[in-house]
Amino acid sequence: MRGLLLKSKMSTAKISYTDLVNPIVLKQPVYEPGKPIELVAREFGLDPDETIKLASNENPLGVSPQALEAVRGFLNRSYLYPDGGCYLLRQKLSQKMGLEPEQLVFGNGSNEVMELIGHAFFQPGDEVVMGEQAFIVYKLVTLLFQATPIEVPLVDFTHDLKAMREAITGRTKAVCLPCPNNPTGTLNPADEVLEFVRSLPEHVIFVLDEAYAEYLEDPVDLRSLIAEGRKIICTRTFSKIYGLAGFRIGYGYCSAECATLLNRVREPFNVNAIAQVAAVAALDDEDFVEASRRCNKAGLTQIIDFCKGRQISYVPSCGNFILVQVGDGARVFQSLQEVGVIVRPMAPYGFPDYLRISIGTGSQNLRMIEALQNALGFS
Ligand SMILES: *Cc1c(COP(=O)(O)O)cnc(C)c1O
């Protein structure tokens, strides 16, 4: 309604905003997020409290309880600007990670850290090597800064490090690798990642996206290669295992020199005060992290057992989500929504016969499994 009104008001103008826009804006692909619970509930006439979202890899156990408590006690101080340098969080996290405080960069989600990398390093003519079905944000950031994405097809849903190495040229500015990848959940073995990083020429920045590292038993560790002076930026997030997706906070770690450059291009107060308080408390909430890890492991097993029992193909996952082959993904997505189960259709990633399903609690997984059985015509 409002959109129509604005359009008709503007119709007398001879020059539109679209005429004025930076042309790269029109070429920018549109990110399709998981659908919010309220929206789906309204669309299908459902009770929002009965609608479950397994669409954005959020933590089904909710917010870290320690973070929640800290935030509640902090709200009345929200009239103050945040600490632009994230001092407390920086101290705490650097100790936990065994890094110098100056090696950290904080962002409004790790997606913002990726954008800071673009701001600081990507220029027209630069190439950025990435998997063809990698997390889409690398491509969005690359295009936004008028660099060229070089997309290397996955093999068996997994990043092909050999082909990615061969795609590197004198124009390559960066290469992005998610470990594990979203949406496929696949993980390149740590020794192969290390070998790949060591093989990179000096002018190439290796970006390791570790959004799900806390779910892994033995994540690849690039800290000593960073200390050696290799060009590496690792990104992590509080959105997943810490349950803080709505707060928007993530971080990168790299050399102090690189962090200084990234900090130059960020907005002074890019990470809000409440998110900082939540993240500091969440780092202490080891019980919650452990419970989240256990819940995820059990849930993955539950869903895989179901798939095996029904001979449904899936892609073995190291994350808190799984790709399941359902035939007509758009149709099954729709029929799950009708019964209040939101998952993610995968056509935008080139997997139209798959759904990406975030691992829920045991009872959420059961509801999803029942809905899926019905949609697929199992009795
Ligand atoms: C969820 C996710 C992120 C996290 O993004 P935030 O901006 O920190 O919420 C980053 N990378 C991948 C691959 C993800 O799946």
Coordinates of C-alpha atoms and ligand atoms in Angstrom, one line a residue:
M1 CA 0.0 0.0 0.0
R2 CA 2.5 2.5 1.2
G3 CA 4.9 1.5 -1.6
L4 CA 2.2 2.2 -4.2
L5 CA 1.5 5.6 -2.7
L6 CA 5.1 6.6 -2.8
K7 CA 5.4 5.5 -6.4
S8 CA 2.4 7.4 -7.6
K9 CA 3.6 10.5 -5.8
M10 CA 6.9 10.2 -7.5
S11 CA 5.5 9.6 -11.0
T12 CA 5.6 13.3 -12.0
A13 CA 9.4 13.4 -11.6
K14 CA 11.4 13.1 -14.8
I15 CA 14.4 11.7 -13.0
S16 CA 13.9 8.7 -10.7
Y17 CA 16.1 7.5 -7.9
T18 CA 17.0 4.6 -10.2
D19 CA 18.4 7.0 -12.7
L20 CA 20.6 8.4 -9.9
V21 CA 21.7 5.2 -8.3
N22 CA 25.2 3.9 -8.4
P23 CA 24.8 1.2 -11.1
I24 CA 26.4 -1.5 -8.9
V25 CA 23.4 -1.3 -6.6
L26 CA 21.2 -2.6 -9.4
K27 CA 23.5 -5.5 -10.1
Q28 CA 23.6 -6.4 -6.4
P29 CA 21.9 -9.8 -5.8
V30 CA 19.1 -9.7 -3.2
Y31 CA 19.8 -11.8 -0.1
E32 CA 16.9 -14.0 0.8
P33 CA 16.8 -14.5 4.6
G34 CA 14.9 -17.2 6.5
K35 CA 11.3 -16.1 6.9
P36 CA 10.4 -14.7 10.3
I37 CA 8.0 -16.6 12.5
E38 CA 5.5 -13.7 12.7
L39 CA 5.3 -13.3 8.9
V40 CA 4.7 -17.0 8.3
A41 CA 2.1 -17.2 11.1
R42 CA 0.2 -14.3 9.6
E43 CA 0.4 -15.7 6.1
F44 CA -0.9 -19.1 7.1
G45 CA -3.2 -18.1 9.9
L46 CA -1.1 -19.9 12.6
D47 CA -0.3 -19.2 16.2
P48 CA 3.2 -17.7 16.3
D49 CA 3.9 -19.6 19.5
E50 CA 3.3 -22.8 17.7
T51 CA 5.4 -21.9 14.7
I52 CA 9.0 -23.1 14.7
K53 CA 11.8 -21.6 12.7
L54 CA 14.5 -24.0 11.6
A55 CA 15.6 -21.7 8.8
S56 CA 18.5 -19.5 9.9
N57 CA 20.7 -21.8 12.0
E58 CA 19.8 -20.1 15.2
N59 CA 20.4 -21.8 18.5
P60 CA 17.2 -23.8 19.4
L61 CA 18.1 -23.5 23.2
G62 CA 17.6 -19.7 22.9
V63 CA 19.8 -17.0 24.3
S64 CA 22.7 -17.9 26.6
P65 CA 21.0 -17.5 30.1
Q66 CA 24.0 -15.6 31.5
A67 CA 23.9 -13.2 28.6
L68 CA 20.2 -12.7 29.1
E69 CA 20.7 -11.9 32.8
A70 CA 23.6 -9.5 32.1
V71 CA 21.5 -7.7 29.4
R72 CA 18.5 -7.2 31.7
G73 CA 20.7 -5.5 34.3
F74 CA 22.2 -3.3 31.7
L75 CA 19.2 -1.9 29.8
N76 CA 18.9 1.3 31.8
R77 CA 22.3 2.3 30.7
S78 CA 21.4 2.2 27.1
Y79 CA 21.3 6.0 26.9
L80 CA 25.1 6.0 26.8
Y81 CA 27.0 5.4 23.6
P82 CA 28.7 2.0 23.5
D83 CA 32.4 1.6 23.9
G84 CA 33.5 1.9 20.3
G85 CA 36.6 -0.1 21.1
C86 CA 34.7 -3.0 22.8
Y87 CA 37.3 -2.8 25.6
L88 CA 35.9 -5.4 28.0
L89 CA 35.0 -7.9 25.3
R90 CA 38.4 -7.4 23.6
Q91 CA 40.3 -8.2 26.9
K92 CA 38.2 -11.2 27.7
L93 CA 38.2 -12.7 24.2
S94 CA 41.9 -12.1 23.6
Q95 CA 42.7 -14.0 26.8
K96 CA 40.4 -16.8 25.8
M97 CA 41.8 -17.0 22.3
G98 CA 45.4 -16.5 23.3
L99 CA 45.7 -13.5 21.0
E100 CA 46.8 -9.9 21.5
P101 CA 43.8 -7.6 22.1
E102 CA 45.0 -5.6 19.1
Q103 CA 44.4 -8.6 16.8
L104 CA 40.7 -8.4 17.2
V105 CA 38.1 -6.5 15.1
F106 CA 34.4 -6.5 16.2
G107 CA 31.4 -6.2 13.9
N108 CA 27.7 -6.0 13.8
G109 CA 27.7 -9.7 13.2
S110 CA 30.6 -11.4 11.5
N111 CA 28.9 -10.4 8.2
E112 CA 30.0 -6.8 9.0
V113 CA 33.5 -8.0 9.5
M114 CA 33.3 -9.4 6.0
E115 CA 32.1 -6.1 4.8
L116 CA 35.0 -4.3 6.5
I117 CA 37.3 -6.6 4.6
G118 CA 35.7 -5.4 1.4
H119 CA 35.9 -1.8 2.5
A120 CA 39.6 -2.1 3.4
F121 CA 40.9 -4.3 0.6
F122 CA 38.6 -4.9 -2.4
Q123 CA 38.9 -2.6 -5.4
P124 CA 37.6 -2.8 -9.0
G125 CA 39.7 -5.3 -10.9
D126 CA 40.5 -7.4 -7.9
E127 CA 39.4 -11.0 -8.0
V128 CA 38.0 -12.9 -5.0
V129 CA 38.0 -16.6 -5.1
M130 CA 35.2 -18.5 -3.4
G131 CA 33.1 -21.6 -3.7
E132 CA 30.2 -21.5 -6.1
Q133 CA 27.8 -22.6 -3.4
A134 CA 29.6 -21.0 -0.5
F135 CA 27.9 -18.7 2.0
I136 CA 26.5 -16.0 -0.2
V137 CA 27.8 -13.0 1.7
Y138 CA 31.3 -13.3 0.2
K139 CA 29.9 -12.7 -3.2
L140 CA 27.6 -9.9 -2.1
V141 CA 30.6 -8.1 -0.5
T142 CA 32.8 -8.7 -3.5
L143 CA 30.2 -7.2 -5.9
L144 CA 29.5 -4.3 -3.6
F145 CA 33.1 -3.2 -3.9
Q146 CA 33.2 -3.8 -7.6
A147 CA 35.7 -6.7 -7.3
T148 CA 35.1 -9.8 -9.4
P149 CA 33.9 -13.0 -7.7
I150 CA 35.7 -16.1 -9.1
E151 CA 33.3 -18.9 -8.2
V152 CA 34.8 -22.4 -8.1
P153 CA 32.3 -25.3 -8.3
L154 CA 32.0 -27.5 -5.2
V155 CA 32.8 -31.2 -5.6
D156 CA 30.5 -33.5 -3.6
F157 CA 29.1 -30.4 -1.9
T158 CA 32.6 -29.6 -0.6
H159 CA 35.0 -26.8 -1.5
D160 CA 37.6 -28.0 -4.0
L161 CA 40.8 -26.6 -2.6
K162 CA 42.9 -27.8 -5.6
A163 CA 40.6 -26.0 -8.1
M164 CA 40.5 -22.9 -5.8
R165 CA 44.3 -22.9 -5.8
E166 CA 44.4 -23.1 -9.6
A167 CA 41.9 -20.2 -9.8
I168 CA 44.3 -17.8 -8.0
T169 CA 46.0 -15.3 -10.3
G170 CA 48.0 -12.1 -10.0
R171 CA 44.8 -10.2 -9.6
T172 CA 43.5 -12.3 -6.7
K173 CA 43.0 -10.2 -3.6
A174 CA 41.4 -12.8 -1.3
V175 CA 40.1 -16.3 -1.1
C176 CA 37.2 -17.2 1.2
L177 CA 36.7 -20.5 2.8
P178 CA 33.9 -21.3 5.3
C179 CA 34.7 -24.2 7.7
P180 CA 32.2 -25.7 7.6
N181 CA 30.3 -24.2 4.7
N182 CA 26.8 -23.0 4.9
P183 CA 24.5 -24.3 3.3
T184 CA 26.2 -27.6 2.7
G185 CA 27.6 -28.3 6.2
T186 CA 30.8 -29.8 4.6
L187 CA 34.2 -29.3 6.1
N188 CA 37.6 -29.5 4.4
P189 CA 40.1 -31.4 6.6
A190 CA 42.3 -29.2 8.7
D191 CA 45.6 -30.5 7.2
E192 CA 44.3 -29.7 3.7
V193 CA 43.3 -26.3 4.8
L194 CA 46.8 -25.7 6.3
E195 CA 48.5 -26.9 3.2
F196 CA 46.3 -24.7 1.1
V197 CA 47.0 -21.6 3.2
R198 CA 50.8 -22.3 3.1
S199 CA 50.6 -22.6 -0.7
L200 CA 49.1 -19.1 -1.2
P201 CA 51.2 -16.3 -2.7
E202 CA 51.9 -13.3 -0.5
H203 CA 49.4 -10.9 -2.2
V204 CA 46.4 -13.1 -1.4
I205 CA 44.4 -12.7 1.8
F206 CA 42.9 -16.0 3.2
V207 CA 39.6 -15.4 4.8
L208 CA 38.5 -18.3 7.0
D209 CA 34.8 -18.1 8.1
E210 CA 34.5 -20.0 11.4
A211 CA 30.8 -19.3 12.1
Y212 CA 30.4 -22.8 13.4
A213 CA 33.8 -23.5 14.8
E214 CA 32.5 -24.0 18.3
Y215 CA 30.5 -27.0 17.1
L216 CA 33.6 -28.8 15.8
E217 CA 35.6 -31.2 17.9
D218 CA 38.9 -30.1 16.3
P219 CA 38.6 -26.9 14.3
V220 CA 41.6 -25.9 12.1
D221 CA 43.8 -23.5 14.0
L222 CA 45.5 -20.7 12.0
R223 CA 46.8 -18.7 14.9
S224 CA 50.4 -19.8 14.5
L225 CA 50.3 -19.0 10.7
I226 CA 48.9 -15.6 11.6
A227 CA 51.8 -15.1 14.0
E228 CA 54.2 -16.2 11.2
G229 CA 53.0 -13.3 9.2
R230 CA 50.8 -15.1 6.7
K231 CA 47.9 -13.0 5.4
I232 CA 44.9 -14.6 7.2
I233 CA 41.7 -13.1 8.6
C234 CA 39.4 -15.5 10.6
T235 CA 35.9 -14.5 11.4
R236 CA 33.6 -15.9 14.2
T237 CA 30.2 -15.0 15.5
F238 CA 28.1 -14.9 18.6
S239 CA 25.0 -15.7 16.5
K240 CA 25.2 -19.4 16.5
I241 CA 26.4 -21.4 19.5
Y242 CA 26.1 -18.4 21.9
G243 CA 22.5 -17.8 20.8
L244 CA 22.9 -14.1 20.2
A245 CA 21.9 -13.8 16.5
G246 CA 19.4 -11.0 17.2
F247 CA 22.0 -8.9 19.1
R248 CA 24.3 -8.8 16.0
I249 CA 27.8 -9.3 17.1
G250 CA 30.8 -11.1 15.6
Y251 CA 34.5 -10.7 15.3
G252 CA 37.6 -11.2 13.2
Y253 CA 41.1 -12.0 14.3
C254 CA 44.2 -11.4 12.2
S255 CA 47.5 -9.6 12.6
A256 CA 47.5 -6.3 14.6
E257 CA 48.4 -4.5 11.4
C258 CA 45.5 -5.9 9.5
A259 CA 43.1 -5.3 12.4
T260 CA 44.2 -1.6 12.5
L261 CA 43.3 -1.3 8.8
L262 CA 39.9 -2.9 9.3
N263 CA 39.2 -0.7 12.2
R264 CA 39.8 2.4 10.1
V265 CA 36.9 1.6 7.9
R266 CA 34.3 0.8 10.5
E267 CA 31.7 3.0 11.8
P268 CA 32.8 4.4 15.3
F269 CA 29.9 2.7 17.2
N270 CA 29.3 -0.3 15.0
V271 CA 28.7 -2.8 17.8
N272 CA 25.9 -1.8 20.2
A273 CA 26.4 -1.7 23.9
I274 CA 23.8 -4.4 24.7
A275 CA 25.4 -6.8 22.3
Q276 CA 28.8 -6.2 23.9
V277 CA 27.4 -6.9 27.4
A278 CA 25.7 -10.0 26.1
A279 CA 28.8 -11.3 24.4
V280 CA 31.0 -10.8 27.5
A281 CA 28.6 -12.8 29.6
A282 CA 28.1 -15.4 27.0
L283 CA 31.8 -16.2 26.9
D284 CA 31.5 -17.3 30.5
D285 CA 28.5 -19.4 29.9
E286 CA 30.3 -22.6 29.2
D287 CA 27.5 -24.8 30.4
F288 CA 25.2 -23.3 27.7
V289 CA 27.8 -23.8 25.0
E290 CA 28.3 -27.4 26.1
A291 CA 24.5 -28.0 26.2
S292 CA 24.1 -26.4 22.7
R293 CA 26.8 -28.7 21.4
R294 CA 25.1 -31.8 22.9
C295 CA 21.7 -30.7 21.7
N296 CA 23.1 -30.2 18.2
K297 CA 24.8 -33.6 18.1
A298 CA 21.7 -35.4 19.3
G299 CA 19.5 -33.5 16.9
L300 CA 21.7 -34.3 13.9
T301 CA 21.6 -37.9 14.8
Q302 CA 17.8 -37.8 15.1
I303 CA 17.4 -36.3 11.7
I304 CA 20.0 -38.5 10.0
D305 CA 18.4 -41.6 11.5
F306 CA 15.0 -40.5 10.1
C307 CA 16.6 -39.9 6.7
K308 CA 18.3 -43.3 6.7
G309 CA 15.1 -45.0 7.8
R310 CA 13.2 -43.4 4.9
Q311 CA 16.1 -43.7 2.4
I312 CA 16.1 -39.9 2.0
S313 CA 19.5 -38.5 0.8
Y314 CA 21.2 -35.9 2.9
V315 CA 24.6 -34.2 3.0
P316 CA 26.6 -35.2 6.1
S317 CA 27.0 -32.0 8.1
C318 CA 29.4 -30.6 10.6
G319 CA 27.2 -27.6 11.4
N320 CA 23.9 -27.0 13.2
F321 CA 21.9 -27.6 10.0
I322 CA 21.6 -30.2 7.3
L323 CA 20.8 -30.3 3.6
V324 CA 18.1 -32.9 2.9
Q325 CA 17.0 -34.0 -0.6
V326 CA 13.2 -33.7 -0.8
G327 CA 12.5 -33.7 -4.5
D328 CA 10.5 -30.5 -5.3
G329 CA 12.1 -28.2 -2.6
A330 CA 9.7 -25.3 -3.2
R331 CA 6.7 -27.5 -2.8
V332 CA 7.9 -29.2 0.4
F333 CA 9.0 -25.9 1.8
Q334 CA 5.5 -24.6 1.3
S335 CA 3.7 -27.6 2.8
L336 CA 6.0 -27.4 5.9
Q337 CA 5.1 -23.8 6.3
E338 CA 1.4 -24.6 6.2
V339 CA 1.9 -26.6 9.4
G340 CA 4.1 -24.0 11.1
V341 CA 7.5 -25.4 10.3
I342 CA 9.9 -22.9 8.6
V343 CA 12.9 -24.3 6.8
R344 CA 15.0 -22.9 4.0
P345 CA 14.5 -23.6 0.3
M346 CA 17.8 -24.0 -1.5
A347 CA 17.0 -23.0 -5.1
P348 CA 18.9 -19.7 -4.6
Y349 CA 22.0 -21.8 -4.0
G350 CA 21.4 -24.0 -7.0
F351 CA 20.0 -27.0 -5.0
P352 CA 16.3 -26.8 -5.9
D353 CA 15.6 -30.3 -4.7
Y354 CA 17.1 -29.7 -1.3
L355 CA 15.9 -28.0 1.9
R356 CA 18.3 -26.7 4.5
I357 CA 17.0 -27.6 7.9
S358 CA 18.5 -26.1 11.0
I359 CA 18.8 -28.6 13.9
G360 CA 16.2 -27.9 16.5
T361 CA 15.4 -29.3 20.0
G362 CA 14.3 -32.9 20.1
S363 CA 10.6 -32.0 20.0
Q364 CA 11.1 -29.4 17.2
N365 CA 12.9 -32.0 15.1
L366 CA 10.1 -34.4 15.7
R367 CA 7.5 -31.9 14.4
M368 CA 9.7 -31.2 11.4
I369 CA 10.1 -34.9 10.7
E370 CA 6.3 -35.5 11.0
A371 CA 5.6 -32.6 8.6
L372 CA 8.3 -33.8 6.2
Q373 CA 6.8 -37.4 6.2
N374 CA 3.4 -36.0 5.4
A375 CA 4.7 -33.7 2.7
L376 CA 6.6 -36.6 1.1
G377 CA 3.6 -38.9 1.3
F378 CA 5.0 -41.4 3.8
S379 CA 2.2 -42.9 5.9
Ligands
LIG1 C1 25.5 -17.7 10.2 C2 26.8 -17.5 9.5 C3 27.6 -16.4 9.7 C4 27.2 -15.5 10.9 O1 26.8 -14.2 10.5 P1 26.6 -13.1 11.6 O2 26.6 -11.9 10.8 O3 27.7 -13.2 12.6 O4 25.3 -13.4 12.2 C5 28.8 -16.2 9.0 N1 29.2 -17.2 8.1 C6 28.4 -18.2 7.9 C7 28.9 -19.3 6.9 C8 27.2 -18.4 8.5 O5 26.5 -19.5 8.2

